C-alpha cells in the first residue's frame, strides 16, 4: 500500500525537486564544499510548483574566492543557467555573497539562488535564516581565512555593469511573474519598483558611467542632453507611469520597454545575450 | 558567459545545404506530432554528448523505436512510432528517399553534441543525411568549419556529417529534428538539387583572442582544481560553439589542462577521446 502511495506521491512531486537533486549532486562534487542547506520555502515546508531553490553553499575559506570566480561557469555547465548569475541585492547581508540564476529545467525556467558563504561564517548565516541541510561533507572545517572579507566586501561594493543590470532586469521579471501568478500584490509592487530602478541604473551605467549624482537625481541634466539620452528617459518615464501593481500584460509591456531601453543604451550587451533573451521570453510566456 | 566578439554573416559551408520548403499545413502537422506523440526517448551515444540528446527510431531494421544505434540497413521497416505519426509518414513517402534509417532527435535545453565525425563505423557506401527541423529556437545551431548554422524549420536541409561538426541547444526550449540517413540515388540527387537560400541562417564565428582563450582555460582549470571535472571539460568543449577553432582544438585544450594539472591519465583519456570523436582511431 505504502509503495503504491509513494509512487503516486513521486509522480506528483513538484518538478523542481528533480532540479534540487541535480543541483545537490552538481554542487557537492567538490571537496571545497563543506555543506549545502536549503532555505526559504523549501526549508519552511511551504514550497509550491513556482518556488525557487534557495541554497546556502558553505565553501572552505581558502577555496572561497576560487569558488565565487567559477560559480557562473559551474551553473552554466552543470545546471543549464541561461544567464550569468545576478549579484543579489534583495537577500540580506549575512556574511556571504548571493547570486540568482535562471535555470532551464524540464521545459520550465526556475530560479536557483546560491548564497555562497565561507565555512567560518556559516554558523552566523544559519542563525539568521531557517535552513535545512541537504548535504554535509565529512571532515574538519578549515581555518578562517582573512582574504574572504576582502573578496566579499570588494564584490559587494563594485558597481554593476550594464550587462549585470540587464540580467537583474530579467531576473526581476521572472520573480514578478511568479508574484502575479500567486496573487502576491505587495511583493509584486516592490519588485516592480526594483525593476524600474534597475532600468534607471542601466541607463546611468551605460550613458553616464562616471555619474556622481545619487539615485534618481539629476537624470534630465545628466542623461537628457543627447537624443539617445532623452529617448531613454522618455521610455523610463513611460515605465514609471504604468500600473504600480502589475498584471501579466503590464509585466510583458514593462520588460519590452526595458529591453528597448537596453538596446538604445547598451546595444552590444543585448546582442551578446540575444539568444538567451529569446529563450527567456519563451519560458515567461509558458510559465 | 563572457561577452565575446560578434560573429559576422557568411554563406553556408558546402557540407550544409538548405533544400526545398515543406508545405506549411504539413509542417504544422509534423510539429504537432513531434510535440505530442513520442515518449520514452532514448539517450544513446553518451560519449558524444552531455546527456541532453535523445532519439527514437522511425525506420530501422528491427521495427523497435528504442533501437537507436544506427548501422547499415538497406531494407528498413517502420517502427510503431512511425505508425503513430501519419504526417511524418506522408513526408517520408513524399521525399521518396532510399532510407537507411530515420529517427527523431530531441536536443534539450543546454544540450550539446560535441565536435565529432559520423559514419566512421559504417561500411563504405555513399550515404547522406537529411534534416527536417520540426521544432527549433534561435539558440539551437550546428557548428561546422567555424561557421554557425541555424537550421530553420519549414524546409529540408542536407548535412554531410563526415566533416567535424557539433550541435547545441544552448537555452531551449527543446529542438526536435527528423533525421534521415539515406543511400545515394536519383531521389536524393533531385532533392539535393533543390538548393534554396535562407536569410540569416549562417554566421562566421570569431577567431579566438589569445587572452580570451587563456581566460576560458583559467576558468576551466579553476573548476578542475575544485573537483568539478565535468564542468571544466564542458567549459572547454563549449568553446567549439563560440570560436572558429582548428579541428580538435577543444580536445587539445582539455588534454593540456590535465597535463598542466599533472593528471597524466586524464590527459591520455582525452587524447584517445579526440581520436575517437574525430574518427582518427
Coordinates of N, CA and C in Angstrom, one line a residue, chain A residues 91-238:
Chain A
X91 N 18.6 39.8 -1.1 CA 19.0 39.0 0.0 C 19.7 39.8 1.1
X92 N 19.4 39.4 2.4 CA 20.0 40.2 3.5 C 21.5 39.9 3.5
X93 N 22.3 40.9 4.0 CA 23.7 40.7 4.1 C 24.0 39.8 5.3
X94 N 24.4 38.6 5.1 CA 24.5 37.7 6.2 C 26.0 37.2 6.4
X95 N 26.8 37.7 5.5 CA 28.2 37.3 5.7 C 28.8 36.6 4.5
X96 N 28.0 36.4 3.4 CA 28.5 35.8 2.2 C 28.1 36.6 1.0
X97 N 28.0 35.9 -0.2 CA 27.6 36.6 -1.4 C 26.5 35.8 -2.1
X98 N 25.4 36.5 -2.4 CA 24.3 35.9 -3.0 C 24.2 36.1 -4.5
X99 N 23.9 35.0 -5.2 CA 23.7 35.1 -6.7 C 22.4 34.4 -7.1
X100 N 21.7 35.0 -8.1 CA 20.5 34.4 -8.6 C 20.7 33.9 -10.0
X101 N 20.3 32.7 -10.2 CA 20.4 32.1 -11.6 C 19.1 31.7 -12.1
X102 N 18.9 31.8 -13.4 CA 17.7 31.3 -14.0 C 18.1 30.0 -14.8
X103 N 17.5 28.9 -14.4 CA 17.9 27.6 -15.0 C 16.8 27.0 -15.7
X104 N 17.1 26.6 -17.0 CA 16.1 25.9 -17.8 C 16.1 24.4 -17.4
X105 N 14.9 23.9 -16.9 CA 14.9 22.5 -16.5 C 13.5 22.0 -16.8
X106 N 13.5 20.9 -17.5 CA 12.2 20.2 -17.8 C 11.2 21.1 -18.4
X107 N 11.6 21.9 -19.3 CA 10.7 22.7 -20.1 C 10.3 24.0 -19.4
X108 N 10.8 24.3 -18.2 CA 10.4 25.5 -17.5 C 11.7 26.2 -17.0
X109 N 11.5 27.5 -16.6 CA 12.6 28.2 -16.1 C 12.5 28.4 -14.6
X110 N 13.5 28.0 -13.9 CA 13.5 28.0 -12.4 C 14.5 29.0 -11.9
X111 N 14.2 29.6 -10.8 CA 15.2 30.4 -10.1 C 16.0 29.6 -9.1
X112 N 17.3 29.7 -9.2 CA 18.1 29.0 -8.3 C 19.0 30.0 -7.6
X113 N 18.9 30.2 -6.3 CA 19.7 31.2 -5.5 C 20.8 30.5 -4.8
X114 N 22.0 31.0 -5.0 CA 23.2 30.5 -4.3 C 23.6 31.5 -3.3
X115 N 23.6 31.2 -2.0 CA 24.2 32.1 -1.0 C 25.5 31.5 -0.7
X116 N 26.6 32.0 -1.2 CA 27.9 31.4 -1.0 C 28.6 32.0 0.2
X117 N 28.9 31.1 1.1 CA 29.4 31.6 2.4 C 30.7 30.8 2.8
X118 N 31.7 31.6 3.3 CA 32.8 30.9 3.8 C 32.4 30.0 5.1
X119 N 33.0 28.9 5.2 CA 32.7 28.0 6.3 C 32.8 28.7 7.7
X120 N 33.8 29.6 7.8 CA 34.0 30.3 9.1 C 32.8 31.2 9.4
X121 N 31.9 31.5 8.5 CA 30.7 32.3 8.8 C 29.4 31.6 8.7
X122 N 29.5 30.3 8.5 CA 28.3 29.5 8.3 C 27.3 29.6 9.5
X123 N 27.9 29.5 10.7 CA 27.0 29.5 11.9 C 26.2 30.8 12.0
X124 N 26.9 31.9 11.6 CA 26.2 33.2 11.7 C 25.1 33.2 10.7
X125 N 25.3 32.7 9.5 CA 24.3 32.7 8.5 C 23.1 31.8 8.9
X126 N 23.4 30.6 9.4 CA 22.3 29.7 9.8 C 21.5 30.2 11.0
X127 N 22.2 31.1 11.8 CA 21.4 31.7 12.9 C 20.4 32.7 12.5
X128 N 20.6 33.2 11.2 CA 19.8 34.3 10.8 C 18.7 33.8 9.8
X129 N 18.7 32.5 9.5 CA 17.7 32.1 8.5 C 17.3 30.6 8.8
X130 N 16.1 30.3 8.3 CA 15.6 28.9 8.5 C 16.2 28.1 7.4
X131 N 17.0 27.1 7.8 CA 17.6 26.3 6.7 C 17.7 24.8 7.1
X132 N 17.6 24.0 6.1 CA 17.7 22.5 6.3 C 18.9 22.0 5.6
X133 N 19.7 21.1 6.2 CA 20.9 20.6 5.5 C 20.4 19.6 4.4
X134 N 21.0 19.6 3.2 CA 20.8 18.6 2.2 C 22.1 17.9 1.8
X135 N 23.2 18.4 2.3 CA 24.5 17.7 2.1 C 25.5 18.2 3.1
X136 N 26.1 17.2 3.8 CA 27.1 17.6 4.8 C 28.4 16.7 4.5
X137 N 29.5 17.3 4.2 CA 30.7 16.6 3.9 C 31.3 16.1 5.2
X138 N 32.0 15.0 5.1 CA 32.7 14.5 6.3 C 34.0 15.3 6.4
X139 N 34.6 15.4 7.6 CA 35.9 16.0 7.7 C 35.8 17.3 8.5
X140 N 36.9 17.9 8.8 CA 37.0 19.1 9.6 C 36.8 20.3 8.8
X141 N 36.3 21.3 9.5 CA 36.2 22.7 8.8 C 37.6 23.3 8.7
X142 N 37.8 24.1 7.7 CA 39.1 24.7 7.5 C 39.2 25.9 8.5
X143 N 40.4 26.4 8.6 CA 40.6 27.6 9.4 C 40.1 28.9 8.7
X144 N 39.6 29.9 9.5 CA 39.2 31.1 8.9 C 40.4 31.7 8.1
X145 N 40.0 32.3 7.0 CA 40.9 32.9 6.1 C 40.6 34.4 5.9
X146 N 41.5 35.3 6.3 CA 41.2 36.7 6.3 C 40.9 37.2 4.9
X147 N 41.3 36.6 3.9 CA 41.1 37.0 2.5 C 39.6 37.1 2.1
X148 N 38.8 36.3 2.8 CA 37.4 36.2 2.4 C 36.7 37.6 2.6
X149 N 37.1 38.3 3.7 CA 36.5 39.6 4.0 C 36.7 40.5 2.8
X150 N 37.9 40.5 2.3 CA 38.2 41.4 1.2 C 37.4 41.0 -0.1
X151 N 37.3 39.7 -0.3 CA 36.6 39.2 -1.5 C 35.1 39.7 -1.4
X152 N 34.5 39.5 -0.2 CA 33.1 39.8 -0.1 C 32.9 41.3 -0.1
X153 N 33.6 42.0 0.6 CA 33.4 43.5 0.6 C 33.7 44.1 -0.8
X154 N 34.7 43.7 -1.4 CA 35.0 44.3 -2.7 C 34.0 43.9 -3.8
X155 N 33.4 42.7 -3.6 CA 32.4 42.3 -4.6 C 31.1 43.1 -4.3
X156 N 30.8 43.3 -3.1 CA 29.5 44.0 -2.7 C 29.6 45.5 -3.1
X157 N 30.8 46.0 -3.0 CA 31.0 47.4 -3.3 C 31.1 47.8 -4.8
X158 N 31.4 46.8 -5.6 CA 31.7 47.0 -7.0 C 30.4 47.4 -7.7
X159 N 30.4 48.5 -8.4 CA 29.2 49.0 -9.1 C 28.8 48.0 -10.2
X160 N 27.5 47.9 -10.5 CA 27.0 47.0 -11.5 C 27.4 47.5 -12.9
X161 N 27.7 46.6 -13.8 CA 28.0 46.9 -15.2 C 26.6 46.8 -16.0
X162 N 26.6 47.4 -17.2 CA 25.3 47.3 -17.9 C 24.8 45.9 -18.2
X163 N 25.8 44.9 -18.4 CA 25.3 43.5 -18.6 C 24.8 42.9 -17.4
X164 N 25.3 43.3 -16.2 CA 24.8 42.8 -15.0 C 23.4 43.3 -14.7
X165 N 23.2 44.6 -15.1 CA 21.9 45.2 -14.9 C 20.8 44.7 -15.8
X166 N 21.2 44.3 -17.0 CA 20.3 43.6 -17.9 C 19.9 42.3 -17.3
X167 N 20.8 41.6 -16.7 CA 20.5 40.3 -16.1 C 19.6 40.5 -14.9
X168 N 19.8 41.6 -14.1 CA 19.0 41.9 -13.0 C 17.5 42.2 -13.5
X169 N 17.4 42.9 -14.5 CA 16.0 43.2 -15.1 C 15.3 41.9 -15.4
X170 N 16.0 41.0 -16.1 CA 15.4 39.7 -16.5 C 15.1 38.9 -15.3
X171 N 15.9 38.8 -14.3 CA 15.7 38.1 -13.1 C 14.5 38.6 -12.3
X172 N 14.4 40.0 -12.2 CA 13.3 40.6 -11.6 C 12.0 40.3 -12.3
X173 N 12.0 40.3 -13.6 CA 10.8 40.0 -14.4 C 10.3 38.6 -14.1
X174 N 11.3 37.7 -14.0 CA 10.9 36.3 -13.6 C 10.3 36.2 -12.2
X175 N 10.8 37.0 -11.3 CA 10.3 37.0 -9.9 C 8.9 37.6 -9.9
X176 N 8.7 38.7 -10.7 CA 7.4 39.4 -10.7 C 6.3 38.5 -11.3
X177 N 6.7 37.8 -12.3 CA 5.8 36.8 -13.0 C 5.2 35.8 -11.9
X178 N 6.1 35.4 -11.1 CA 5.7 34.4 -10.0 C 4.8 35.1 -9.0
X179 N 5.1 36.4 -8.7 CA 4.2 37.1 -7.7 C 2.8 37.3 -8.3
X180 N 2.8 37.6 -9.6 CA 1.5 37.8 -10.2 C 0.7 36.5 -10.2
X181 N 1.3 35.4 -10.6 CA 0.6 34.1 -10.6 C 0.1 33.8 -9.2
X182 N 0.9 34.1 -8.2 CA 0.4 33.7 -6.8 C -0.5 34.8 -6.2
X183 N -0.7 35.9 -6.9 CA -1.5 36.9 -6.3 C -0.8 37.7 -5.2
X184 N 0.5 37.7 -5.2 CA 1.2 38.4 -4.1 C 1.4 39.9 -4.5
X185 N 0.4 40.7 -4.3 CA 0.3 42.0 -4.9 C 1.4 43.0 -4.3
X186 N 1.6 42.9 -3.0 CA 2.5 43.8 -2.4 C 4.0 43.5 -2.8
X187 N 4.3 42.2 -2.9 CA 5.7 41.9 -3.3 C 5.8 42.2 -4.8
X188 N 4.8 42.0 -5.5 CA 4.8 42.4 -7.0 C 5.1 43.9 -7.1
X189 N 4.5 44.7 -6.3 CA 4.7 46.1 -6.3 C 6.2 46.4 -6.0
X190 N 6.7 45.8 -4.9 CA 8.1 46.1 -4.5 C 9.1 45.7 -5.6
X191 N 8.8 44.6 -6.2 CA 9.8 44.1 -7.2 C 9.7 44.9 -8.5
X192 N 8.4 45.4 -8.8 CA 8.3 46.2 -10.0 C 9.1 47.5 -9.8
X193 N 9.0 48.0 -8.5 CA 9.8 49.2 -8.3 C 11.3 48.9 -8.4
X194 N 11.7 47.8 -8.0 CA 13.2 47.4 -8.2 C 13.5 47.3 -9.6
X195 N 12.6 46.8 -10.4 CA 12.8 46.7 -11.9 C 13.0 48.1 -12.5
X196 N 12.1 49.0 -12.1 CA 12.2 50.4 -12.6 C 13.6 51.0 -12.2
X197 N 14.0 50.7 -11.0 CA 15.3 51.2 -10.5 C 16.5 50.6 -11.3
X198 N 16.3 49.3 -11.6 CA 17.4 48.6 -12.4 C 17.5 49.2 -13.8
X199 N 16.3 49.6 -14.4 CA 16.3 50.2 -15.7 C 17.0 51.6 -15.6
X200 N 16.7 52.3 -14.6 CA 17.3 53.6 -14.4 C 18.8 53.4 -14.3
X201 N 19.2 52.4 -13.5 CA 20.6 52.2 -13.2 C 21.4 51.8 -14.5
X202 N 20.6 51.0 -15.4 CA 21.2 50.6 -16.6 C 21.5 51.8 -17.5
X203 N 20.5 52.7 -17.5 CA 20.7 54.0 -18.3 C 21.9 54.7 -17.8
X204 N 22.0 54.8 -16.5 CA 23.1 55.6 -15.9 C 24.5 54.9 -16.2
X205 N 24.5 53.6 -15.9 CA 25.7 52.8 -16.1 C 26.2 52.9 -17.6
X206 N 25.3 52.9 -18.5 CA 25.7 52.9 -19.9 C 26.0 54.3 -20.4
X207 N 25.2 55.3 -20.0 CA 25.3 56.6 -20.7 C 26.0 57.6 -19.8
X208 N 26.1 57.4 -18.5 CA 26.8 58.3 -17.6 C 27.6 57.5 -16.5
X209 N 28.5 56.6 -17.0 CA 29.2 55.7 -16.1 C 29.9 56.4 -14.9
X210 N 30.3 57.6 -15.1 CA 31.1 58.3 -14.1 C 30.2 59.2 -13.2
X211 N 28.9 59.0 -13.3 CA 28.0 59.9 -12.6 C 28.3 60.0 -11.1
X212 N 28.2 61.2 -10.6 CA 28.4 61.3 -9.1 C 27.1 61.7 -8.4
X213 N 26.0 61.7 -9.2 CA 24.7 62.0 -8.6 C 24.1 60.8 -8.0
X214 N 23.4 61.0 -6.9 CA 22.8 59.8 -6.2 C 21.4 59.4 -6.8
X215 N 21.2 58.1 -7.0 CA 19.9 57.6 -7.3 C 19.3 58.2 -8.5
X216 N 18.1 58.8 -8.2 CA 17.2 59.3 -9.3 C 17.5 60.8 -9.6
X217 N 18.5 61.4 -8.9 CA 18.7 62.8 -9.0 C 19.4 63.2 -10.3
X218 N 19.1 64.4 -10.8 CA 19.8 65.0 -12.0 C 19.8 64.2 -13.3
X219 N 18.8 63.3 -13.4 CA 18.7 62.5 -14.6 C 18.6 63.3 -15.9
X220 N 17.6 64.3 -15.9 CA 17.4 65.1 -17.1 C 18.7 65.9 -17.4
X221 N 19.3 66.5 -16.4 CA 20.5 67.3 -16.6 C 21.7 66.4 -17.1
X222 N 21.8 65.2 -16.6 CA 23.0 64.4 -16.9 C 22.8 63.5 -18.1
X223 N 21.6 62.9 -18.3 CA 21.3 62.0 -19.3 C 20.6 62.6 -20.5
X224 N 19.7 63.6 -20.2 CA 18.8 64.1 -21.2 C 19.4 65.2 -22.1
X225 N 20.7 65.2 -22.2 CA 21.3 66.2 -23.0 C 21.6 65.8 -24.4
X226 N 21.3 64.5 -24.7 CA 21.5 64.0 -26.1 C 20.2 63.3 -26.5
X227 N 20.1 63.1 -27.8 CA 18.9 62.5 -28.3 C 18.7 61.1 -27.7
X228 N 19.7 60.3 -27.7 CA 19.6 58.9 -27.2 C 19.2 58.9 -25.7
X229 N 19.8 59.9 -24.9 CA 19.5 60.0 -23.5 C 18.1 60.4 -23.3
X230 N 17.6 61.4 -24.1 CA 16.2 61.8 -24.0 C 15.2 60.6 -24.3
X231 N 15.6 59.8 -25.3 CA 14.7 58.7 -25.7 C 14.7 57.7 -24.5
X232 N 15.8 57.5 -23.9 CA 15.9 56.5 -22.8 C 15.0 57.0 -21.6
X233 N 15.2 58.3 -21.3 CA 14.4 58.9 -20.2 C 12.9 58.9 -20.5
X234 N 12.5 59.1 -21.8 CA 11.1 59.0 -22.2 C 10.6 57.6 -21.9
X235 N 11.4 56.6 -22.3 CA 11.0 55.2 -22.1 C 10.9 54.9 -20.6
X236 N 11.8 55.4 -19.8 CA 11.8 55.2 -18.4 C 10.5 55.9 -17.8
X237 N 10.2 57.1 -18.3 CA 9.0 57.8 -17.8 C 7.8 57.0 -18.0
X238 N 7.7 56.4 -19.2 CA 6.6 55.5 -19.6 C 6.5 54.3 -18.7

